[in-house]
C-alpha atoms as a PDB file:
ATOM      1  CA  UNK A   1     -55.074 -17.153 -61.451  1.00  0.00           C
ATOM      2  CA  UNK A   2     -58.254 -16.407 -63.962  1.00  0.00           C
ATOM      3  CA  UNK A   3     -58.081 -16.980 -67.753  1.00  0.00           C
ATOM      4  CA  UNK A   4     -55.367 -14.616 -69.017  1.00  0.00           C
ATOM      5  CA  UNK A   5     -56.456 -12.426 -71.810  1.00  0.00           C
ATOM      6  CA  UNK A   6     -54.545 -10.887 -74.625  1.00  0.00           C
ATOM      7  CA  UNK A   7     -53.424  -7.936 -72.268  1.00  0.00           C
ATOM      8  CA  UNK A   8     -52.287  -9.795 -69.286  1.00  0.00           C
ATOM      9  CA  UNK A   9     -50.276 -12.358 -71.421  1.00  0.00           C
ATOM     10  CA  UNK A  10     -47.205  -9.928 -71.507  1.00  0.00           C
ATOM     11  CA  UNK A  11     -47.100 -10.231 -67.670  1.00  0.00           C
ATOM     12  CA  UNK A  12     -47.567 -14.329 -67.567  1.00  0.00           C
ATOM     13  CA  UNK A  13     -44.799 -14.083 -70.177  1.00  0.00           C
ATOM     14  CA  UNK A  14     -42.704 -11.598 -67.953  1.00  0.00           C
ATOM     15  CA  UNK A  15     -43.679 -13.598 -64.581  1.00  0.00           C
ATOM     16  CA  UNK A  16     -42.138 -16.850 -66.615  1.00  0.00           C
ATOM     17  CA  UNK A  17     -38.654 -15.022 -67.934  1.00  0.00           C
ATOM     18  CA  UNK A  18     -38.427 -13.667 -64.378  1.00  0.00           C
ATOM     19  CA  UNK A  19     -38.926 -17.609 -62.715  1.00  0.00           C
ATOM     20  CA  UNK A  20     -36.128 -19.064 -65.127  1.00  0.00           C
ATOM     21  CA  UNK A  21     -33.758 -16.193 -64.982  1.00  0.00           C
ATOM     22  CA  UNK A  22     -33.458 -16.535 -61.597  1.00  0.00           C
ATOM     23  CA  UNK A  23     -32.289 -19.786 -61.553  1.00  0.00           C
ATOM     24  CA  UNK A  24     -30.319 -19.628 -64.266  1.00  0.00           C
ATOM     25  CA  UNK A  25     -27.134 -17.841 -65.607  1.00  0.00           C
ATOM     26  CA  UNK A  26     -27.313 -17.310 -69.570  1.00  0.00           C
ATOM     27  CA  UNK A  27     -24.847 -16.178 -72.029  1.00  0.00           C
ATOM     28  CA  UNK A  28     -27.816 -13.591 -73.153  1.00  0.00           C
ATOM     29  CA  UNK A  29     -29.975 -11.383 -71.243  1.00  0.00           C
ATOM     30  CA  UNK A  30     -32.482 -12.253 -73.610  1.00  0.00           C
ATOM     31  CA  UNK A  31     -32.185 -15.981 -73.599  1.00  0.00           C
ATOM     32  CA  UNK A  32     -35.459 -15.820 -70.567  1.00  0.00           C
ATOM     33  CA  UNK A  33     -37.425 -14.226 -72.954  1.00  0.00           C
ATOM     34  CA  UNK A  34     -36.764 -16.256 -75.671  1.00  0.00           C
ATOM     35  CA  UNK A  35     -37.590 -19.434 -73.551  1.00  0.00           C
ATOM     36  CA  UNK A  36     -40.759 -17.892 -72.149  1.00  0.00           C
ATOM     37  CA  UNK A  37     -42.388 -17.535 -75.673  1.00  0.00           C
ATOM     38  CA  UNK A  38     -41.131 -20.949 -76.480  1.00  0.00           C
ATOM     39  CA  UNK A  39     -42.910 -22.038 -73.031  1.00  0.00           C
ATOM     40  CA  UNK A  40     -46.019 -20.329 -73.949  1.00  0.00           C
ATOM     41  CA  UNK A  41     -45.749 -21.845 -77.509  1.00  0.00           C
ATOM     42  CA  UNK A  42     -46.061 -25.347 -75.853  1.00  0.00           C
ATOM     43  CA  UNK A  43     -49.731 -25.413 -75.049  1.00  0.00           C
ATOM     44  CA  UNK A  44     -50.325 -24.616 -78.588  1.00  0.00           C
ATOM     45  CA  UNK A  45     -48.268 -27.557 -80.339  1.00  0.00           C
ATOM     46  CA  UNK A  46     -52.413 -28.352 -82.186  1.00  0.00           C
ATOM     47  CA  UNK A  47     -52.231 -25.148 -84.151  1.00  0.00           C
ATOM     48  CA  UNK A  48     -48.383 -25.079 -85.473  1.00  0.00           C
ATOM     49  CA  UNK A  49     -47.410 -26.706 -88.595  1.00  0.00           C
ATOM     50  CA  UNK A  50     -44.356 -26.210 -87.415  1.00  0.00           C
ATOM     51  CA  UNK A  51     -42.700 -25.728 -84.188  1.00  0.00           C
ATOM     52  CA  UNK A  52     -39.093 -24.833 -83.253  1.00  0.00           C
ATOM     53  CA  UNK A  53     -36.971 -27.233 -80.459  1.00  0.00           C
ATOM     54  CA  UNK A  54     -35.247 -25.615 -77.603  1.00  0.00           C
ATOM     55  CA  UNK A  55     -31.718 -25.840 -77.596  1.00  0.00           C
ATOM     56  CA  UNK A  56     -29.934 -25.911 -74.657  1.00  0.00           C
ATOM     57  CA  UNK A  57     -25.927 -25.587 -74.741  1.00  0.00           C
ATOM     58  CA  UNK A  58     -23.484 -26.138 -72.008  1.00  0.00           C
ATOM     59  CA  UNK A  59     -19.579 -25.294 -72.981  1.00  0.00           C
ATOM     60  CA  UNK A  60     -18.704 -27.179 -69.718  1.00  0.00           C
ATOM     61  CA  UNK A  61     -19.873 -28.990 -67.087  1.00  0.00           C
ATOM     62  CA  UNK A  62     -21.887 -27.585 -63.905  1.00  0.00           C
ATOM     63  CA  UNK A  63     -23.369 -24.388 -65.923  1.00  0.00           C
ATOM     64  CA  UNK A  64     -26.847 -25.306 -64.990  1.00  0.00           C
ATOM     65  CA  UNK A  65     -28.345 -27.684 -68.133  1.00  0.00           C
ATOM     66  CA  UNK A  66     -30.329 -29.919 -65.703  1.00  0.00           C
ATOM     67  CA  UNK A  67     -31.662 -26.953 -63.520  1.00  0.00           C
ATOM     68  CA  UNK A  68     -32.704 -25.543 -66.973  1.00  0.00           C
ATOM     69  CA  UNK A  69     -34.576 -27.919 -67.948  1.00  0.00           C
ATOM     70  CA  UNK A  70     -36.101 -28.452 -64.620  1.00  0.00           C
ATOM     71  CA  UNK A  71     -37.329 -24.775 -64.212  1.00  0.00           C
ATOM     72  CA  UNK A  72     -38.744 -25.653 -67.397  1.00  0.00           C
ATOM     73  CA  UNK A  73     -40.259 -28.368 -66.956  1.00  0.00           C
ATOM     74  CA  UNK A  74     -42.508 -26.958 -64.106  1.00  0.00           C
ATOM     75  CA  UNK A  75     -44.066 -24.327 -66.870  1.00  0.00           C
ATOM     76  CA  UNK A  76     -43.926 -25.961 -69.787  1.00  0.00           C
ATOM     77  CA  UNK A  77     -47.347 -28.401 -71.026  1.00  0.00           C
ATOM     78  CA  UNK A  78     -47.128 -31.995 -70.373  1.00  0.00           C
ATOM     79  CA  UNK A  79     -43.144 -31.644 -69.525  1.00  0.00           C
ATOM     80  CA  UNK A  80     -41.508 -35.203 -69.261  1.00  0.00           C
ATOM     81  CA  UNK A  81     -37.880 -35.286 -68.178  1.00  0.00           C
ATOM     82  CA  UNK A  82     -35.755 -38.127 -69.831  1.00  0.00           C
ATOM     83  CA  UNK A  83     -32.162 -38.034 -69.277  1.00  0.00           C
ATOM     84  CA  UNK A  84     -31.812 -41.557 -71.849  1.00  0.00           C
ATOM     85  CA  UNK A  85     -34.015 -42.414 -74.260  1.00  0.00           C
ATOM     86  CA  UNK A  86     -34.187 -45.304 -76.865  1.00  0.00           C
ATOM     87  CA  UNK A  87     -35.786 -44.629 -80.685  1.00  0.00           C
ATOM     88  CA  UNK A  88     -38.929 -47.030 -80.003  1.00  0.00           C
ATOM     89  CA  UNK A  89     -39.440 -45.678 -76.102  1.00  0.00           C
ATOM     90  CA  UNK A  90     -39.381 -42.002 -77.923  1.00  0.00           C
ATOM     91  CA  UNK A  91     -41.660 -42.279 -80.308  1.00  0.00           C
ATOM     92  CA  UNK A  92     -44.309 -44.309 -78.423  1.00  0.00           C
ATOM     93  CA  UNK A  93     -43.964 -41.872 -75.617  1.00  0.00           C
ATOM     94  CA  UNK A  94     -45.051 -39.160 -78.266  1.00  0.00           C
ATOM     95  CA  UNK A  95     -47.441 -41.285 -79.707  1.00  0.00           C
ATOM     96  CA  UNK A  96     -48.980 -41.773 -76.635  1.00  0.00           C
ATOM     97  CA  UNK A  97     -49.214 -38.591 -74.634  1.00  0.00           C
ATOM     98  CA  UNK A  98     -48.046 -36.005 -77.080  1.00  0.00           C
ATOM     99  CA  UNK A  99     -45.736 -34.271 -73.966  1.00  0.00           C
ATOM    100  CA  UNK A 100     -43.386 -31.561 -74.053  1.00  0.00           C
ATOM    101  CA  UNK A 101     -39.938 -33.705 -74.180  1.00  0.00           C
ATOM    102  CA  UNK A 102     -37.272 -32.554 -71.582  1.00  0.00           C
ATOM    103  CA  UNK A 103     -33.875 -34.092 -73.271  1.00  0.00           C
ATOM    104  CA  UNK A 104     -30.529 -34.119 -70.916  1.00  0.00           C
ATOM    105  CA  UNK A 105     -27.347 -35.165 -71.601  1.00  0.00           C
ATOM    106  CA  UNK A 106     -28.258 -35.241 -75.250  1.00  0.00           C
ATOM    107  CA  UNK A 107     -24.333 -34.899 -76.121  1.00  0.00           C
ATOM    108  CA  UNK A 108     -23.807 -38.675 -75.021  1.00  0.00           C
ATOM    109  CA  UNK A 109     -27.675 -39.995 -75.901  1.00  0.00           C
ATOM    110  CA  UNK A 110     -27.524 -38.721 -79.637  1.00  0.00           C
ATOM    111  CA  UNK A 111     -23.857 -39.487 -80.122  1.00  0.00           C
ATOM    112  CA  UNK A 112     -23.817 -42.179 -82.377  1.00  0.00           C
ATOM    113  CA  UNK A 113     -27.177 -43.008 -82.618  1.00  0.00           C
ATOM    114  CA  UNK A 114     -28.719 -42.222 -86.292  1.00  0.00           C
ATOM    115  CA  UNK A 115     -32.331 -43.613 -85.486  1.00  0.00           C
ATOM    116  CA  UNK A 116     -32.415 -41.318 -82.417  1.00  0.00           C
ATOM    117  CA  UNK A 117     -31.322 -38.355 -84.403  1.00  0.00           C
ATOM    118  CA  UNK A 118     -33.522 -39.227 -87.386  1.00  0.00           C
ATOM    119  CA  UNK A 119     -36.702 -39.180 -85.179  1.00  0.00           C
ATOM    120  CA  UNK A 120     -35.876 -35.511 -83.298  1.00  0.00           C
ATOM    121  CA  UNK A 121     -34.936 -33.739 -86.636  1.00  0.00           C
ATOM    122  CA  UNK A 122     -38.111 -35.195 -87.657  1.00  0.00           C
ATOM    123  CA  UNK A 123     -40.336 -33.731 -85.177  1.00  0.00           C
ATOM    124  CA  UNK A 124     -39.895 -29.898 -86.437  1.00  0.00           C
ATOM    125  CA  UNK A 125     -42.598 -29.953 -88.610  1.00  0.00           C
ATOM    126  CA  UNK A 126     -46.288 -31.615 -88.253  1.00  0.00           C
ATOM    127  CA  UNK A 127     -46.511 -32.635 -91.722  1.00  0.00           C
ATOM    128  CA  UNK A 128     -42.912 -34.619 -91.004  1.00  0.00           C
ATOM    129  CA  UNK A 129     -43.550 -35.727 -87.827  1.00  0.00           C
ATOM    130  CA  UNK A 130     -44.606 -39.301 -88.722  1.00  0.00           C
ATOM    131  CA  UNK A 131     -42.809 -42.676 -88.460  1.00  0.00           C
ATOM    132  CA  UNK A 132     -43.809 -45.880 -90.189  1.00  0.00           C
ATOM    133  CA  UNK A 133     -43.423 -48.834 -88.424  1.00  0.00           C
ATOM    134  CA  UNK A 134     -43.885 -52.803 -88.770  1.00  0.00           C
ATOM    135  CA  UNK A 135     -47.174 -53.897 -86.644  1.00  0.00           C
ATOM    136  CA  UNK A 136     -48.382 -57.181 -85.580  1.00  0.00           C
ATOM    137  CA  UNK A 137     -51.779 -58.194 -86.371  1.00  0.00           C
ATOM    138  CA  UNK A 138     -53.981 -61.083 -85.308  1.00  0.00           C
ATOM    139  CA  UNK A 139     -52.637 -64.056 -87.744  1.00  0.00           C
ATOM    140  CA  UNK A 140     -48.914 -62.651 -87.464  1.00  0.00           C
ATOM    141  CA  UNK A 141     -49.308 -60.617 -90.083  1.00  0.00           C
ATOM    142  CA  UNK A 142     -47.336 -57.626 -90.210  1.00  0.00           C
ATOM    143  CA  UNK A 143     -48.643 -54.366 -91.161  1.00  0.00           C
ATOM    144  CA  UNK A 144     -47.733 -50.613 -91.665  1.00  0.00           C
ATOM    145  CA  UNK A 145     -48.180 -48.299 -88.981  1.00  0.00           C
ATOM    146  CA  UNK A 146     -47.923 -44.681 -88.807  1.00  0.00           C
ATOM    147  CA  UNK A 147     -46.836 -43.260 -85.348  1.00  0.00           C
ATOM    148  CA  UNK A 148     -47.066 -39.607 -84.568  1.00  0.00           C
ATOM    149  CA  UNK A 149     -43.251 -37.589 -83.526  1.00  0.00           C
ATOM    150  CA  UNK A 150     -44.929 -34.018 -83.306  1.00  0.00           C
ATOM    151  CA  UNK A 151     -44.125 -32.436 -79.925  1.00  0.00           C
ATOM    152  CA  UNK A 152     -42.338 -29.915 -79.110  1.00  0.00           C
ATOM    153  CA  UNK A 153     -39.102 -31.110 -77.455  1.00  0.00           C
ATOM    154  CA  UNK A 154     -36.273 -29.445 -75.480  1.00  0.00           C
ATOM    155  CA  UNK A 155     -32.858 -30.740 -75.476  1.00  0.00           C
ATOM    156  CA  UNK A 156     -30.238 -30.137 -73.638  1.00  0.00           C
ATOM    157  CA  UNK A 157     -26.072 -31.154 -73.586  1.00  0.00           C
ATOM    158  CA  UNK A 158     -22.552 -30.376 -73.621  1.00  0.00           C
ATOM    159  CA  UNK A 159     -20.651 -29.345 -76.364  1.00  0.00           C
ATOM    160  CA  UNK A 160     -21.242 -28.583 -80.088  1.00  0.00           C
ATOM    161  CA  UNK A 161     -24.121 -30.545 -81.880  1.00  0.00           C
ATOM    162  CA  UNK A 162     -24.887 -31.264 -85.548  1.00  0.00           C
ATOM    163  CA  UNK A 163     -25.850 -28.763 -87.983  1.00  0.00           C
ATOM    164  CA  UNK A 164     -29.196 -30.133 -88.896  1.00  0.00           C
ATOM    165  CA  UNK A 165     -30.525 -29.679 -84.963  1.00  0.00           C
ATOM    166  CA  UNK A 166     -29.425 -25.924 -84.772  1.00  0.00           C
ATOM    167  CA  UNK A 167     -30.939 -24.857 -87.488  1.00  0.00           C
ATOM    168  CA  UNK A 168     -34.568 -26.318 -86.464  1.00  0.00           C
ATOM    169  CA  UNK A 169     -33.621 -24.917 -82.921  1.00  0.00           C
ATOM    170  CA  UNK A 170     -33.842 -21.897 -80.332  1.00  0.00           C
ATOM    171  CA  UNK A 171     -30.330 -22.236 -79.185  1.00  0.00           C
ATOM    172  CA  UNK A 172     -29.961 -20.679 -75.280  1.00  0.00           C
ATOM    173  CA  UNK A 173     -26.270 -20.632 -74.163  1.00  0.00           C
ATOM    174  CA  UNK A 174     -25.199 -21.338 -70.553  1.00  0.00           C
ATOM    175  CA  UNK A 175     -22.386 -20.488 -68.346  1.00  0.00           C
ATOM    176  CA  UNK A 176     -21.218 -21.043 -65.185  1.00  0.00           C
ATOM    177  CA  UNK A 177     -22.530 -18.419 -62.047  1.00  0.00           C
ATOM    178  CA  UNK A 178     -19.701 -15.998 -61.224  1.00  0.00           C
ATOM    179  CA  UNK A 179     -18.182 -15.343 -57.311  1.00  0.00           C
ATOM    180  CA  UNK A 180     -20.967 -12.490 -56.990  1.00  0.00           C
ATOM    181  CA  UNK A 181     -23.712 -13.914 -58.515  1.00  0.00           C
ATOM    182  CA  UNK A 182     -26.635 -15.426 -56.967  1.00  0.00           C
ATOM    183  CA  UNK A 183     -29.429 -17.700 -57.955  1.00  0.00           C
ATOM    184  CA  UNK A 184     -32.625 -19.141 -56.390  1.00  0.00           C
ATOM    185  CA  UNK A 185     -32.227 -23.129 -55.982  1.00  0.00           C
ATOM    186  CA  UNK A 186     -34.956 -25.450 -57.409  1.00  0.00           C
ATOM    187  CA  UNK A 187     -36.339 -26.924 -54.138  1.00  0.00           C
ATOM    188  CA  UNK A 188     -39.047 -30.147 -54.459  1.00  0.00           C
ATOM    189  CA  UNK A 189     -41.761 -27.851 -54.309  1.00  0.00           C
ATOM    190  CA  UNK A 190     -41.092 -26.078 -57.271  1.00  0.00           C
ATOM    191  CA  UNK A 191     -43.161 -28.227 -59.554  1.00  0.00           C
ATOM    192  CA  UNK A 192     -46.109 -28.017 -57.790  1.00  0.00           C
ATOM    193  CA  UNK A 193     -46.031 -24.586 -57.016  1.00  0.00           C
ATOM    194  CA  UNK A 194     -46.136 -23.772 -61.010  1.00  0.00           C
ATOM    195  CA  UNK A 195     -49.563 -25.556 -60.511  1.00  0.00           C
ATOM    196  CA  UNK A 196     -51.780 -22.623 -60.919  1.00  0.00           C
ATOM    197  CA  UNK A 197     -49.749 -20.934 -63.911  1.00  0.00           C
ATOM    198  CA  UNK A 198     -50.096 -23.727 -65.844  1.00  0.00           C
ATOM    199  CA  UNK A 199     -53.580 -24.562 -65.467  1.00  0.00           C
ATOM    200  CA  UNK A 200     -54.101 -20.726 -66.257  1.00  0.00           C
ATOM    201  CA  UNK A 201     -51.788 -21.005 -69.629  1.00  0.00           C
ATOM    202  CA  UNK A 202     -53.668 -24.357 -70.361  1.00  0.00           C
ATOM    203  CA  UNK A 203     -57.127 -22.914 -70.257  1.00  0.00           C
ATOM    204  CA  UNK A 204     -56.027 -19.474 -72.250  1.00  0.00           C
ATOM    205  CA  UNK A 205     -54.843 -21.807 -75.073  1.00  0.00           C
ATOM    206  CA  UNK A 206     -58.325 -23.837 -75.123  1.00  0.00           C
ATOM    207  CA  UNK A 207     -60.308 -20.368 -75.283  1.00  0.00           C
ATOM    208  CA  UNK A 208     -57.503 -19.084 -77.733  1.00  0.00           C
ATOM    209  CA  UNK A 209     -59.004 -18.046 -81.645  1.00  0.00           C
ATOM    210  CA  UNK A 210     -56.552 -19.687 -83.676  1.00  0.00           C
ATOM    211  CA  UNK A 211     -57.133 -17.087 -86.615  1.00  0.00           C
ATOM    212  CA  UNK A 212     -54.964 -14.814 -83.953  1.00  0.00           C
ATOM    213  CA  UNK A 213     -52.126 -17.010 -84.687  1.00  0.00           C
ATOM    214  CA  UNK A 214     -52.033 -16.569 -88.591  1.00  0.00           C
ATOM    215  CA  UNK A 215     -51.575 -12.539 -87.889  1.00  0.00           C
END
């Protein structure tokens, strides 16, 4: 696939609602759509100030949360699955390779768990998106150090979740597929087979004139 341009971007952004809608069944027939801009949005986490999570709800088991996010995944930029995560192995995972965070069962990981919670709500804006932490230096001295939380981050779970994380969120509701509906099953080649589009979407966003995103 060659370098999409401004006019063909509609049709990578069609081909991508089309690719998750038909492995998926949503509450709203414009939940793909929704999720393909937030896709797109992805290789473009250097230009946003701020950026908003993908929220992923479930009323009940087996409605497809895990295939979600796997579709996703396979489109998104840097996608990293987690399905358990600690504070410290989130934010040095962002620190490090500034991914596109794939959440699951975030109903039982965040349950509970303050520091976990602080750091996601924390992420929706660049500006925000920093934790201080105690460093070891050469002497054992300890020392402030700033760690990076901006990413954009999908997260996905069962249930109801706290205010704060809807509001900074897309919210995408699930449900489970009816007698006479039918969906394509993620297979092991799916990843690699969203190889091309990827690269494609990665080298629009390095051409991209970010003055086109202040319009």
């Amino acid at each position: 696939m060659s370098l999409p341009t401004e006019e063909d971007l509609s049709s990578i952004l069609y081909q991508i609602a089309t690719t998750i809608d038909e492995r998926v069944i949503f509450q709203s027939t414009h939940d793909p759509d929704a999720i393909a801009l937030w896709i797109v949005g992805t290789y473009l986490m250097n230009h946003w100030t701020r950026f908003p999570k993908l929220l992923v709800v479930s009323p009940e088991r087996e409605c497809g949360k895990t295939t979600t996010l796997e579709a996703i995944e396979g489109l998104v930029f840097k996608g990293k699955m987690a399905s358990s995560i600690t504070a410290a192995a989130l934010t040095r995972c962002i620190e490090k390779d500034s991914p596109t965070l794939l959440i699951d069962e975030a109903d039982l990981t965040l349950q509970d768990n303050k520091q976990l919670q602080a750091i996601i709500n924390a992420g929706h804006t660049r500006r925000s998106a920093v934790r201080i932490l105690a460093d070891e230096t050469a002497g054992n001295k300890w020392e402030p150090k700033e760690m990076s939380l901006w990413c954009a981050q999908a997260i996905a779970g069962i249930g109801d979740f706290p205010d704060t994380l809807i509001s900074r969120s897309i919210s995408i509701g699930l449900r489970r597929k009816g007698i006479n509906e039918e969906i394509i099953y993620l297979d092991d080649g799916y990843f690699d087979a969203q190889t091309e589009l990827r690269t494609s979407l990665e080298n629009w966003s390095r051409a991209i004139d970010p003055k086109i995103l202040l319009r």
